[in-house]
mmCIF file of C-alpha atoms and ligand atoms in Angstrom:
data_model
loop_
_atom_site.group_PDB
_atom_site.id
_atom_site.type_symbol
_atom_site.label_atom_id
_atom_site.label_comp_id
_atom_site.label_asym_id
_atom_site.label_seq_id
_atom_site.Cartn_x
_atom_site.Cartn_y
_atom_site.Cartn_z
ATOM 1 C CA UNK A 7 9.989 -34.957 0.872
ATOM 2 C CA UNK A 8 9.998 -33.575 -2.661
ATOM 3 C CA UNK A 9 11.103 -30.239 -4.019
ATOM 4 C CA UNK A 10 11.386 -28.099 -7.160
ATOM 5 C CA UNK A 11 15.145 -27.348 -7.933
ATOM 6 C CA UNK A 12 16.577 -24.821 -10.389
ATOM 7 C CA UNK A 13 19.713 -26.363 -11.853
ATOM 8 C CA UNK A 14 20.781 -23.412 -13.993
ATOM 9 C CA UNK A 15 19.313 -20.120 -15.048
ATOM 10 C CA UNK A 16 16.744 -20.008 -17.928
ATOM 11 C CA UNK A 17 16.066 -23.827 -17.490
ATOM 12 C CA UNK A 18 12.828 -25.419 -16.120
ATOM 13 C CA UNK A 19 12.578 -26.412 -12.592
ATOM 14 C CA UNK A 20 13.073 -30.161 -11.774
ATOM 15 C CA UNK A 21 11.152 -32.119 -9.230
ATOM 16 C CA UNK A 22 13.544 -34.158 -6.918
ATOM 17 C CA UNK A 23 13.266 -36.423 -3.954
ATOM 18 C CA UNK A 24 15.143 -35.370 -0.850
ATOM 19 C CA UNK A 25 15.855 -36.429 2.786
ATOM 20 C CA UNK A 26 16.099 -34.084 5.584
ATOM 21 C CA UNK A 27 18.635 -33.979 8.284
ATOM 22 C CA UNK A 28 17.601 -34.156 12.097
ATOM 23 C CA UNK A 29 16.504 -30.813 13.363
ATOM 24 C CA UNK A 30 18.885 -28.879 15.723
ATOM 25 C CA UNK A 31 17.734 -27.350 18.949
ATOM 26 C CA UNK A 32 16.471 -23.821 17.737
ATOM 27 C CA UNK A 33 14.877 -25.283 14.775
ATOM 28 C CA UNK A 34 11.395 -26.110 13.292
ATOM 29 C CA UNK A 35 10.314 -28.598 10.837
ATOM 30 C CA UNK A 36 7.476 -27.433 8.887
ATOM 31 C CA UNK A 37 5.204 -29.455 6.562
ATOM 32 C CA UNK A 38 4.441 -27.147 3.658
ATOM 33 C CA UNK A 39 0.997 -26.783 2.593
ATOM 34 C CA UNK A 40 1.154 -23.973 0.072
ATOM 35 C CA UNK A 41 3.537 -21.605 -1.514
ATOM 36 C CA UNK A 42 2.970 -18.300 -3.516
ATOM 37 C CA UNK A 43 5.010 -18.119 -6.759
ATOM 38 C CA UNK A 44 6.686 -14.693 -6.630
ATOM 39 C CA UNK A 45 8.430 -12.358 -9.052
ATOM 40 C CA UNK A 46 11.603 -12.839 -6.989
ATOM 41 C CA UNK A 47 11.842 -16.408 -7.691
ATOM 42 C CA UNK A 48 11.536 -15.381 -11.363
ATOM 43 C CA UNK A 49 14.337 -12.990 -11.212
ATOM 44 C CA UNK A 50 16.491 -15.869 -9.924
ATOM 45 C CA UNK A 51 15.407 -18.145 -12.894
ATOM 46 C CA UNK A 52 16.046 -15.423 -15.423
ATOM 47 C CA UNK A 53 19.685 -14.840 -13.977
ATOM 48 C CA UNK A 54 18.755 -11.337 -12.814
ATOM 49 C CA UNK A 55 19.878 -11.774 -9.512
ATOM 50 C CA UNK A 56 23.475 -13.510 -9.874
ATOM 51 C CA UNK A 57 23.983 -13.185 -6.415
ATOM 52 C CA UNK A 58 21.681 -16.151 -5.625
ATOM 53 C CA UNK A 59 23.737 -19.276 -6.478
ATOM 54 C CA UNK A 60 22.309 -22.376 -8.347
ATOM 55 C CA UNK A 61 21.460 -25.122 -7.962
ATOM 56 C CA UNK A 62 18.816 -24.051 -5.532
ATOM 57 C CA UNK A 63 15.267 -24.951 -4.382
ATOM 58 C CA UNK A 64 13.189 -21.935 -5.024
ATOM 59 C CA UNK A 65 10.205 -20.485 -3.099
ATOM 60 C CA UNK A 66 10.047 -18.093 -0.173
ATOM 61 C CA UNK A 67 6.259 -17.172 0.116
ATOM 62 C CA UNK A 68 5.008 -20.252 2.277
ATOM 63 C CA UNK A 69 2.664 -21.541 4.871
ATOM 64 C CA UNK A 70 2.170 -24.697 6.509
ATOM 65 C CA UNK A 71 2.014 -26.841 9.835
ATOM 66 C CA UNK A 72 4.479 -27.536 12.368
ATOM 67 C CA UNK A 73 5.588 -31.053 12.469
ATOM 68 C CA UNK A 74 8.563 -31.191 14.838
ATOM 69 C CA UNK A 75 10.403 -28.556 17.195
ATOM 70 C CA UNK A 76 13.823 -28.455 18.705
ATOM 71 C CA UNK A 77 14.146 -28.529 22.480
ATOM 72 C CA UNK A 78 14.906 -24.798 22.584
ATOM 73 C CA UNK A 79 11.947 -23.748 20.570
ATOM 74 C CA UNK A 80 9.617 -21.681 22.668
ATOM 75 C CA UNK A 81 7.334 -19.604 20.208
ATOM 76 C CA UNK A 82 5.467 -22.539 18.371
ATOM 77 C CA UNK A 83 4.608 -25.953 18.971
ATOM 78 C CA UNK A 84 3.712 -29.123 16.881
ATOM 79 C CA UNK A 85 0.382 -28.649 15.146
ATOM 80 C CA UNK A 86 0.552 -24.734 14.946
ATOM 81 C CA UNK A 87 -0.392 -23.378 11.645
ATOM 82 C CA UNK A 88 2.425 -20.991 10.526
ATOM 83 C CA UNK A 89 3.503 -18.378 7.901
ATOM 84 C CA UNK A 90 7.313 -18.212 7.086
ATOM 85 C CA UNK A 91 9.218 -15.057 6.975
ATOM 86 C CA UNK A 92 11.988 -14.969 4.381
ATOM 87 C CA UNK A 93 14.002 -12.564 6.590
ATOM 88 C CA UNK A 94 15.832 -13.484 9.826
ATOM 89 C CA UNK A 95 14.857 -11.732 13.047
ATOM 90 C CA UNK A 96 17.625 -12.142 15.459
ATOM 91 C CA UNK A 97 16.073 -9.502 17.861
ATOM 92 C CA UNK A 98 19.718 -8.380 18.839
ATOM 93 C CA UNK A 99 21.266 -6.470 16.101
ATOM 94 C CA UNK A 100 20.809 -2.603 15.826
ATOM 95 C CA UNK A 101 17.960 -2.754 13.236
ATOM 96 C CA UNK A 102 16.076 -5.349 15.153
ATOM 97 C CA UNK A 103 16.377 -3.329 18.465
ATOM 98 C CA UNK A 104 15.135 -0.108 16.848
ATOM 99 C CA UNK A 105 12.165 -1.846 15.358
ATOM 100 C CA UNK A 106 13.248 -2.616 11.797
ATOM 101 C CA UNK A 107 13.631 -6.335 11.924
ATOM 102 C CA UNK A 108 13.100 -6.305 7.967
ATOM 103 C CA UNK A 109 16.821 -5.086 7.802
ATOM 104 C CA UNK A 110 18.263 -7.528 10.387
ATOM 105 C CA UNK A 111 21.964 -8.075 9.877
ATOM 106 C CA UNK A 112 21.800 -11.722 10.118
ATOM 107 C CA UNK A 113 21.698 -13.605 6.722
ATOM 108 C CA UNK A 114 19.419 -16.457 5.849
ATOM 109 C CA UNK A 115 20.120 -19.635 7.983
ATOM 110 C CA UNK A 116 21.629 -22.334 5.676
ATOM 111 C CA UNK A 117 21.201 -25.280 7.976
ATOM 112 C CA UNK A 118 18.623 -27.922 7.819
ATOM 113 C CA UNK A 119 19.813 -28.636 4.100
ATOM 114 C CA UNK A 120 17.788 -31.372 2.226
ATOM 115 C CA UNK A 121 20.061 -33.849 0.690
ATOM 116 C CA UNK A 122 19.921 -36.546 -1.863
ATOM 117 C CA UNK A 123 19.001 -39.914 -0.033
ATOM 118 C CA UNK A 124 21.661 -41.822 -1.890
ATOM 119 C CA UNK A 125 24.411 -39.371 -2.130
ATOM 120 C CA UNK A 126 24.334 -36.950 0.930
ATOM 121 C CA UNK A 127 24.675 -34.237 -1.508
ATOM 122 C CA UNK A 128 23.159 -31.216 -0.226
ATOM 123 C CA UNK A 129 20.648 -28.468 -1.835
ATOM 124 C CA UNK A 130 20.559 -24.751 -0.906
ATOM 125 C CA UNK A 131 17.049 -23.231 -0.093
ATOM 126 C CA UNK A 132 16.105 -19.812 -1.420
ATOM 127 C CA UNK A 133 16.331 -17.346 1.497
ATOM 128 C CA UNK A 134 16.911 -20.304 3.843
ATOM 129 C CA UNK A 135 13.427 -21.437 3.008
ATOM 130 C CA UNK A 136 12.922 -23.077 -0.134
ATOM 131 C CA UNK A 137 9.083 -23.197 0.137
ATOM 132 C CA UNK A 138 8.599 -25.056 -3.344
ATOM 133 C CA UNK A 139 8.892 -28.242 -1.398
ATOM 134 C CA UNK A 140 6.723 -30.490 0.835
ATOM 135 C CA UNK A 141 8.867 -29.942 4.095
ATOM 136 C CA UNK A 142 11.402 -27.456 5.138
ATOM 137 C CA UNK A 143 13.683 -26.902 8.443
ATOM 138 C CA UNK A 144 14.091 -23.443 9.497
ATOM 139 C CA UNK A 145 15.160 -21.544 12.482
ATOM 140 C CA UNK A 146 12.400 -20.515 15.098
ATOM 141 C CA UNK A 147 12.570 -16.795 14.476
ATOM 142 C CA UNK A 148 11.222 -17.061 10.927
ATOM 143 C CA UNK A 149 8.231 -19.083 11.923
ATOM 144 C CA UNK A 150 5.162 -17.019 12.608
ATOM 145 C CA UNK A 151 2.266 -18.710 14.127
ATOM 146 C CA UNK A 152 -1.226 -17.796 13.027
ATOM 147 C CA UNK A 153 -5.039 -18.281 13.598
ATOM 148 C CA UNK A 154 -5.844 -21.908 12.408
ATOM 149 C CA UNK A 155 -9.215 -20.695 10.843
ATOM 150 C CA UNK A 156 -7.248 -18.822 8.104
ATOM 151 C CA UNK A 157 -6.830 -21.017 4.987
ATOM 152 C CA UNK A 158 -3.174 -21.672 4.385
ATOM 153 C CA UNK A 159 -2.943 -20.595 0.776
ATOM 154 C CA UNK A 160 -4.378 -17.237 1.404
ATOM 155 C CA UNK A 161 -2.167 -17.013 4.451
ATOM 156 C CA UNK A 162 1.065 -18.008 2.357
ATOM 157 C CA UNK A 163 0.679 -14.806 0.396
ATOM 158 C CA UNK A 164 0.936 -12.678 3.364
ATOM 159 C CA UNK A 165 4.625 -14.099 3.738
ATOM 160 C CA UNK A 166 5.986 -11.977 0.850
ATOM 161 C CA UNK A 167 3.676 -10.328 -1.718
ATOM 162 C CA UNK A 168 1.009 -8.876 0.587
ATOM 163 C CA UNK A 169 3.074 -7.606 3.249
ATOM 164 C CA UNK A 170 5.726 -6.201 0.766
ATOM 165 C CA UNK A 171 2.871 -4.215 -0.744
ATOM 166 C CA UNK A 172 0.442 -3.363 2.161
ATOM 167 C CA UNK A 173 3.515 -2.644 4.429
ATOM 168 C CA UNK A 174 5.028 -0.230 1.894
ATOM 169 C CA UNK A 175 1.987 1.754 2.265
ATOM 170 C CA UNK A 176 1.191 1.340 5.922
ATOM 171 C CA UNK A 177 4.626 1.018 7.275
ATOM 172 C CA UNK A 178 7.259 2.531 5.085
ATOM 173 C CA UNK A 179 5.097 5.509 3.746
ATOM 174 C CA UNK A 180 2.582 5.700 6.532
ATOM 175 C CA UNK A 181 -0.164 6.826 4.109
ATOM 176 C CA UNK A 182 -2.510 9.307 5.900
ATOM 177 C CA UNK A 183 -6.374 9.442 5.461
ATOM 178 C CA UNK A 184 -7.599 11.765 2.639
ATOM 179 C CA UNK A 185 -4.306 12.092 0.925
ATOM 180 C CA UNK A 186 -3.564 11.044 -2.858
ATOM 181 C CA UNK A 187 -1.702 8.050 -3.773
ATOM 182 C CA UNK A 188 -0.364 6.951 -7.387
ATOM 183 C CA UNK A 189 0.826 3.127 -7.869
ATOM 184 C CA UNK A 190 2.692 2.245 -10.722
ATOM 185 C CA UNK A 191 2.365 -1.560 -11.572
ATOM 186 C CA UNK A 192 -0.765 -3.581 -10.776
ATOM 187 C CA UNK A 193 0.976 -7.073 -10.371
ATOM 188 C CA UNK A 194 0.901 -8.928 -7.122
ATOM 189 C CA UNK A 195 2.833 -6.515 -5.011
ATOM 190 C CA UNK A 196 1.168 -3.215 -6.554
ATOM 191 C CA UNK A 197 -2.430 -4.525 -5.893
ATOM 192 C CA UNK A 198 -1.301 -4.738 -2.360
ATOM 193 C CA UNK A 199 0.060 -1.395 -2.296
ATOM 194 C CA UNK A 200 -3.388 -0.153 -3.579
ATOM 195 C CA UNK A 201 -5.299 -2.071 -0.813
ATOM 196 C CA UNK A 202 -2.918 -0.836 1.725
ATOM 197 C CA UNK A 203 -3.692 2.739 0.494
ATOM 198 C CA UNK A 204 -7.290 1.993 0.770
ATOM 199 C CA UNK A 205 -7.113 0.684 4.255
ATOM 200 C CA UNK A 206 -5.354 3.830 5.062
ATOM 201 C CA UNK A 207 -8.098 5.866 3.741
ATOM 202 C CA UNK A 208 -6.276 7.508 0.915
ATOM 203 C CA UNK A 209 -8.186 9.431 -1.751
ATOM 204 C CA UNK A 210 -7.757 9.383 -4.757
ATOM 205 C CA UNK A 211 -5.826 6.245 -5.574
ATOM 206 C CA UNK A 212 -4.563 6.183 -9.016
ATOM 207 C CA UNK A 213 -3.448 3.027 -10.504
ATOM 208 C CA UNK A 214 -0.967 2.944 -13.514
ATOM 209 C CA UNK A 215 -0.294 0.065 -15.748
ATOM 210 C CA UNK A 216 0.233 -0.842 -19.316
ATOM 211 C CA UNK A 217 -2.381 -3.677 -19.435
ATOM 212 C CA UNK A 218 -6.086 -2.827 -19.149
ATOM 213 C CA UNK A 219 -6.761 -6.359 -17.424
ATOM 214 C CA UNK A 220 -4.298 -5.293 -14.783
ATOM 215 C CA UNK A 221 -6.023 -1.944 -14.456
ATOM 216 C CA UNK A 222 -9.362 -3.695 -13.908
ATOM 217 C CA UNK A 223 -7.748 -5.609 -10.947
ATOM 218 C CA UNK A 224 -6.498 -2.461 -9.656
ATOM 219 C CA UNK A 225 -10.021 -1.120 -9.396
ATOM 220 C CA UNK A 226 -11.142 -4.260 -7.746
ATOM 221 C CA UNK A 227 -8.457 -3.728 -5.023
ATOM 222 C CA UNK A 228 -9.555 -0.074 -4.306
ATOM 223 C CA UNK A 229 -8.158 2.176 -7.066
ATOM 224 C CA UNK A 230 -10.343 5.129 -7.803
ATOM 225 C CA UNK A 231 -8.955 6.029 -11.000
ATOM 226 C CA UNK A 232 -6.834 4.236 -13.643
ATOM 227 C CA UNK A 233 -4.164 5.472 -16.112
ATOM 228 C CA UNK A 234 -2.817 3.233 -19.078
ATOM 229 C CA UNK A 235 0.678 4.572 -19.396
ATOM 230 C CA UNK A 236 1.075 2.917 -22.836
ATOM 231 C CA UNK A 237 -1.669 5.320 -24.123
ATOM 232 C CA UNK A 238 -1.021 8.546 -22.124
ATOM 233 C CA UNK A 239 1.696 10.252 -20.190
ATOM 234 C CA UNK A 240 1.132 8.965 -16.792
ATOM 235 C CA UNK A 241 2.715 12.159 -14.984
ATOM 236 C CA UNK A 242 0.436 14.494 -16.849
ATOM 237 C CA UNK A 243 -2.621 12.291 -16.136
ATOM 238 C CA UNK A 244 -1.716 12.091 -12.486
ATOM 239 C CA UNK A 245 -1.136 15.838 -12.326
ATOM 240 C CA UNK A 246 -4.598 16.477 -14.213
ATOM 241 C CA UNK A 247 -6.244 14.141 -11.461
ATOM 242 C CA UNK A 248 -4.665 16.100 -8.576
ATOM 243 C CA UNK A 249 -5.341 19.675 -9.497
ATOM 244 C CA UNK A 250 -1.763 20.123 -11.024
ATOM 245 C CA UNK A 251 0.039 19.342 -7.557
ATOM 246 C CA UNK A 252 0.873 15.616 -8.011
ATOM 247 C CA UNK A 253 0.193 12.935 -5.414
ATOM 248 C CA UNK A 254 1.368 13.016 -1.771
ATOM 249 C CA UNK A 255 2.440 9.358 -2.206
ATOM 250 C CA UNK A 256 3.674 7.596 -5.345
ATOM 251 C CA UNK A 257 4.787 3.911 -5.298
ATOM 252 C CA UNK A 258 6.825 2.163 -7.917
ATOM 253 C CA UNK A 259 5.982 -1.540 -7.685
ATOM 254 C CA UNK A 260 7.425 -2.828 -11.046
ATOM 255 C CA UNK A 261 11.032 -3.094 -10.625
ATOM 256 C CA UNK A 262 11.969 -3.986 -14.140
ATOM 257 C CA UNK A 263 12.778 -0.661 -15.895
ATOM 258 C CA UNK A 264 13.771 2.687 -14.941
ATOM 259 C CA UNK A 265 11.111 4.785 -16.515
ATOM 260 C CA UNK A 266 8.231 4.052 -13.895
ATOM 261 C CA UNK A 267 10.461 5.032 -11.148
ATOM 262 C CA UNK A 268 11.477 8.360 -12.834
ATOM 263 C CA UNK A 269 7.670 8.845 -13.512
ATOM 264 C CA UNK A 270 6.717 8.165 -9.948
ATOM 265 C CA UNK A 271 9.154 10.806 -8.604
ATOM 266 C CA UNK A 272 7.968 13.321 -11.139
ATOM 267 C CA UNK A 273 4.236 12.756 -10.160
ATOM 268 C CA UNK A 274 4.893 13.194 -6.484
ATOM 269 C CA UNK A 275 3.988 16.672 -5.187
ATOM 270 C CA UNK A 276 6.163 18.919 -3.070
ATOM 271 C CA UNK A 277 7.240 17.414 0.217
ATOM 272 C CA UNK A 278 5.594 13.994 -1.026
ATOM 273 C CA UNK A 279 6.923 10.728 -0.717
ATOM 274 C CA UNK A 280 8.104 8.396 -3.674
ATOM 275 C CA UNK A 281 8.480 4.760 -2.364
ATOM 276 C CA UNK A 282 10.562 2.408 -4.326
ATOM 277 C CA UNK A 283 8.964 -0.975 -3.877
ATOM 278 C CA UNK A 284 10.020 -3.136 -6.974
ATOM 279 C CA UNK A 285 13.281 -4.987 -6.750
ATOM 280 C CA UNK A 286 15.075 -4.288 -10.050
ATOM 281 C CA UNK A 287 17.711 -6.425 -11.740
ATOM 282 C CA UNK A 288 21.218 -5.500 -10.439
ATOM 283 C CA UNK A 289 22.856 -2.427 -11.784
ATOM 284 C CA UNK A 290 19.565 -0.966 -13.060
ATOM 285 C CA UNK A 291 20.374 2.793 -13.792
ATOM 286 C CA UNK A 292 18.142 5.603 -12.913
ATOM 287 C CA UNK A 293 18.525 9.070 -14.217
ATOM 288 C CA UNK A 294 16.459 12.150 -13.451
ATOM 289 C CA UNK A 295 17.272 15.936 -12.828
ATOM 290 C CA UNK A 296 18.584 16.092 -9.251
ATOM 291 C CA UNK A 297 17.359 19.612 -9.022
ATOM 292 C CA UNK A 298 13.698 18.120 -8.540
ATOM 293 C CA UNK A 299 14.748 17.171 -5.249
ATOM 294 C CA UNK A 300 14.694 21.014 -4.256
ATOM 295 C CA UNK A 301 10.945 20.603 -4.134
ATOM 296 C CA UNK A 302 11.746 18.751 -0.858
ATOM 297 C CA UNK A 303 10.390 15.408 -2.381
ATOM 298 C CA UNK A 304 11.431 12.396 -0.279
ATOM 299 C CA UNK A 305 12.548 9.246 -2.116
ATOM 300 C CA UNK A 306 12.697 6.097 0.087
ATOM 301 C CA UNK A 307 13.253 2.289 -0.548
ATOM 302 C CA UNK A 308 10.949 -0.298 1.033
ATOM 303 C CA UNK A 309 12.268 -3.631 1.741
ATOM 304 C CA UNK A 310 9.892 -6.419 2.853
ATOM 305 C CA UNK A 311 7.006 -3.801 3.765
ATOM 306 C CA UNK A 312 9.290 -2.377 6.723
ATOM 307 C CA UNK A 313 7.566 -5.371 8.360
ATOM 308 C CA UNK A 314 7.829 -6.842 11.808
ATOM 309 C CA UNK A 315 6.632 -10.305 10.949
ATOM 310 C CA UNK A 316 5.398 -11.195 14.418
ATOM 311 C CA UNK A 317 3.165 -8.184 14.588
ATOM 312 C CA UNK A 318 2.189 -7.641 11.019
ATOM 313 C CA UNK A 319 1.407 -11.098 9.710
ATOM 314 C CA UNK A 320 -1.393 -11.658 12.364
ATOM 315 C CA UNK A 321 -2.567 -8.219 12.012
ATOM 316 C CA UNK A 322 -3.113 -8.465 8.202
ATOM 317 C CA UNK A 323 -4.861 -11.986 8.625
ATOM 318 C CA UNK A 324 -7.124 -10.308 11.110
ATOM 319 C CA UNK A 325 -7.990 -7.712 8.771
ATOM 320 C CA UNK A 326 -8.678 -10.581 6.142
ATOM 321 C CA UNK A 327 -10.894 -12.261 8.535
ATOM 322 C CA UNK A 328 -12.804 -8.958 9.214
ATOM 323 C CA UNK A 329 -13.246 -8.782 5.365
ATOM 324 C CA UNK A 330 -11.087 -5.566 5.029
ATOM 325 C CA UNK A 331 -7.990 -7.271 3.177
ATOM 326 C CA UNK A 332 -8.530 -9.043 0.067
ATOM 327 C CA UNK A 333 -6.663 -12.249 -0.123
ATOM 328 C CA UNK A 334 -9.184 -14.721 -1.911
ATOM 329 C CA UNK A 335 -9.067 -12.718 -5.094
ATOM 330 C CA UNK A 336 -5.385 -12.723 -5.219
ATOM 331 C CA UNK A 337 -5.139 -16.413 -5.540
ATOM 332 C CA UNK A 338 -5.678 -16.562 -9.320
ATOM 333 C CA UNK A 339 -4.671 -20.005 -10.059
ATOM 334 C CA UNK A 340 -3.565 -23.118 -7.972
ATOM 335 C CA UNK A 341 -1.087 -25.617 -9.527
ATOM 336 C CA UNK A 342 0.468 -28.797 -7.933
ATOM 337 C CA UNK A 343 4.166 -28.709 -7.347
ATOM 338 C CA UNK A 344 4.668 -30.739 -10.421
ATOM 339 C CA UNK A 345 3.292 -27.989 -12.638
ATOM 340 C CA UNK A 346 5.492 -25.165 -11.232
ATOM 341 C CA UNK A 347 6.980 -24.157 -14.636
ATOM 342 C CA UNK A 348 3.492 -23.584 -15.862
ATOM 343 C CA UNK A 349 2.912 -21.084 -12.946
ATOM 344 C CA UNK A 350 5.983 -19.357 -14.320
ATOM 345 C CA UNK A 351 4.744 -19.157 -17.692
ATOM 346 C CA UNK A 352 1.507 -17.443 -16.487
ATOM 347 C CA UNK A 353 3.514 -15.206 -14.284
ATOM 348 C CA UNK A 354 5.909 -14.053 -17.322
ATOM 349 C CA UNK A 355 2.612 -13.187 -19.439
ATOM 350 C CA UNK A 356 1.091 -11.140 -16.742
ATOM 351 C CA UNK A 357 -1.881 -13.402 -16.679
ATOM 352 C CA UNK A 358 -2.319 -13.898 -12.690
ATOM 353 C CA UNK A 359 -2.407 -11.679 -9.573
ATOM 354 C CA UNK A 360 -0.773 -14.788 -7.911
ATOM 355 C CA UNK A 361 -0.375 -18.392 -8.465
ATOM 356 C CA UNK A 362 -0.151 -20.721 -5.480
ATOM 357 C CA UNK A 363 1.300 -24.184 -5.350
ATOM 358 C CA UNK A 364 -0.609 -26.729 -3.494
ATOM 359 C CA UNK A 365 1.860 -28.870 -1.529
ATOM 360 C CA UNK A 366 -0.315 -31.329 -0.001
HETATM 361 ZN ZN1 LIG B 407 8.591 -12.781 -3.015
HETATM 362 ZN ZN1 LIG B 408 18.597 -8.744 13.761
#
C-alpha cells in the first residue's frame, strides 16, 4: 500500500510504499476509497499540535471497503462499505456507558502499523487511522458499516467534519425549532453547524466570517443572514438582528484566534448556550469579563459533535439520501493522493469547503 507521510512539521508530505502486518483477531483491514482533508491534519503540519509525534501518516476522515476481518470481528464483514471513526468506542468506560463514546477513555489503537518493506521500520497513523493511504488496519469498534448506495467520498466527510458540525448543533447544543443561532466561521465545520441548525428548524441562522465567498457558502447551507466581521462589529450586528437580545445559541467554529470565541459569548442572550467547536492551537488564551456569566450564559465545548458514531453516521447518511443534508456541495475538489500537498495549499487559502483525496 502507499501512504502520505509527514516527516517533519512545515514540510511537504511524501508518498511512500508500505507493507501491512497480519491482522489480529479484533482488527479489520479496510481498502480506503476516499479521505477528506481536514483542518486537524493541517494543525499537525504547522506544528500547532505538538502532542502529535512525527513522522506520521496523516488523515482521519476516511471511508472504504472491508477487505479482511479478524476471527473475533462481528460488526462488519468483507465487502461492507464503512466510514471510520477517529475516536475509540470501547463500550465499557464511564463515558461510553453513559452515552458519550466521543469522550471514551481508551486512546487510539496503535497496532497494525504499516512498515517499510525492506527495513521493518514502522510508521505511526494519525488517530490510529492514517487515512491518507490506500489501506489501513484498525480495531473493529471504529469501523461503522453504512448503506452501499452512498458514494464513499461523500460518506468519508461524515467521519469528521460533518459530524463535528452537525453534531455540535443537534447533539451538543440540542438546538430547538424557532430559536436563533449564530455561527462564527463558514469553513468545513461551520457550514455543517449551519446545516445542523437548519435541520433543527432554527430561525434566524446568522453566518459570520471575514470572507464574502465563505458567507455565500453559508447561505447555500442554510444561513438566513450573513455578517462580514471584517467590516462590522459582529456582536452589534447580531444584536440588531435579534431585537437587542442576542442569539439563543452561538457557535465558534474557527479555532485559530480568541476574538471570535469572545464575540460568540458576548452575542449569546441570557441563559443562551455558547458552543466552542473549533480546536485552537495549544495554549490559546481567552479573556473576557467573567461577570458576563451572571446572565446565566452557558459555555460548553463540543468534541467530535458529541457523536455516537454507530447511531449518528448512518442517521446523517439517511438524511443525505433523503435530500436533507448537503454532502455533494461540500466536496469542492478531488485530488489524487500524490497531490495531497496541493489540497493543503487550497485549504490554507480558504478556497475550499472540503477537498477529498481519491485513493482508488
Ligand atoms: Zn478532522
Ligand atoms: Zn470507552
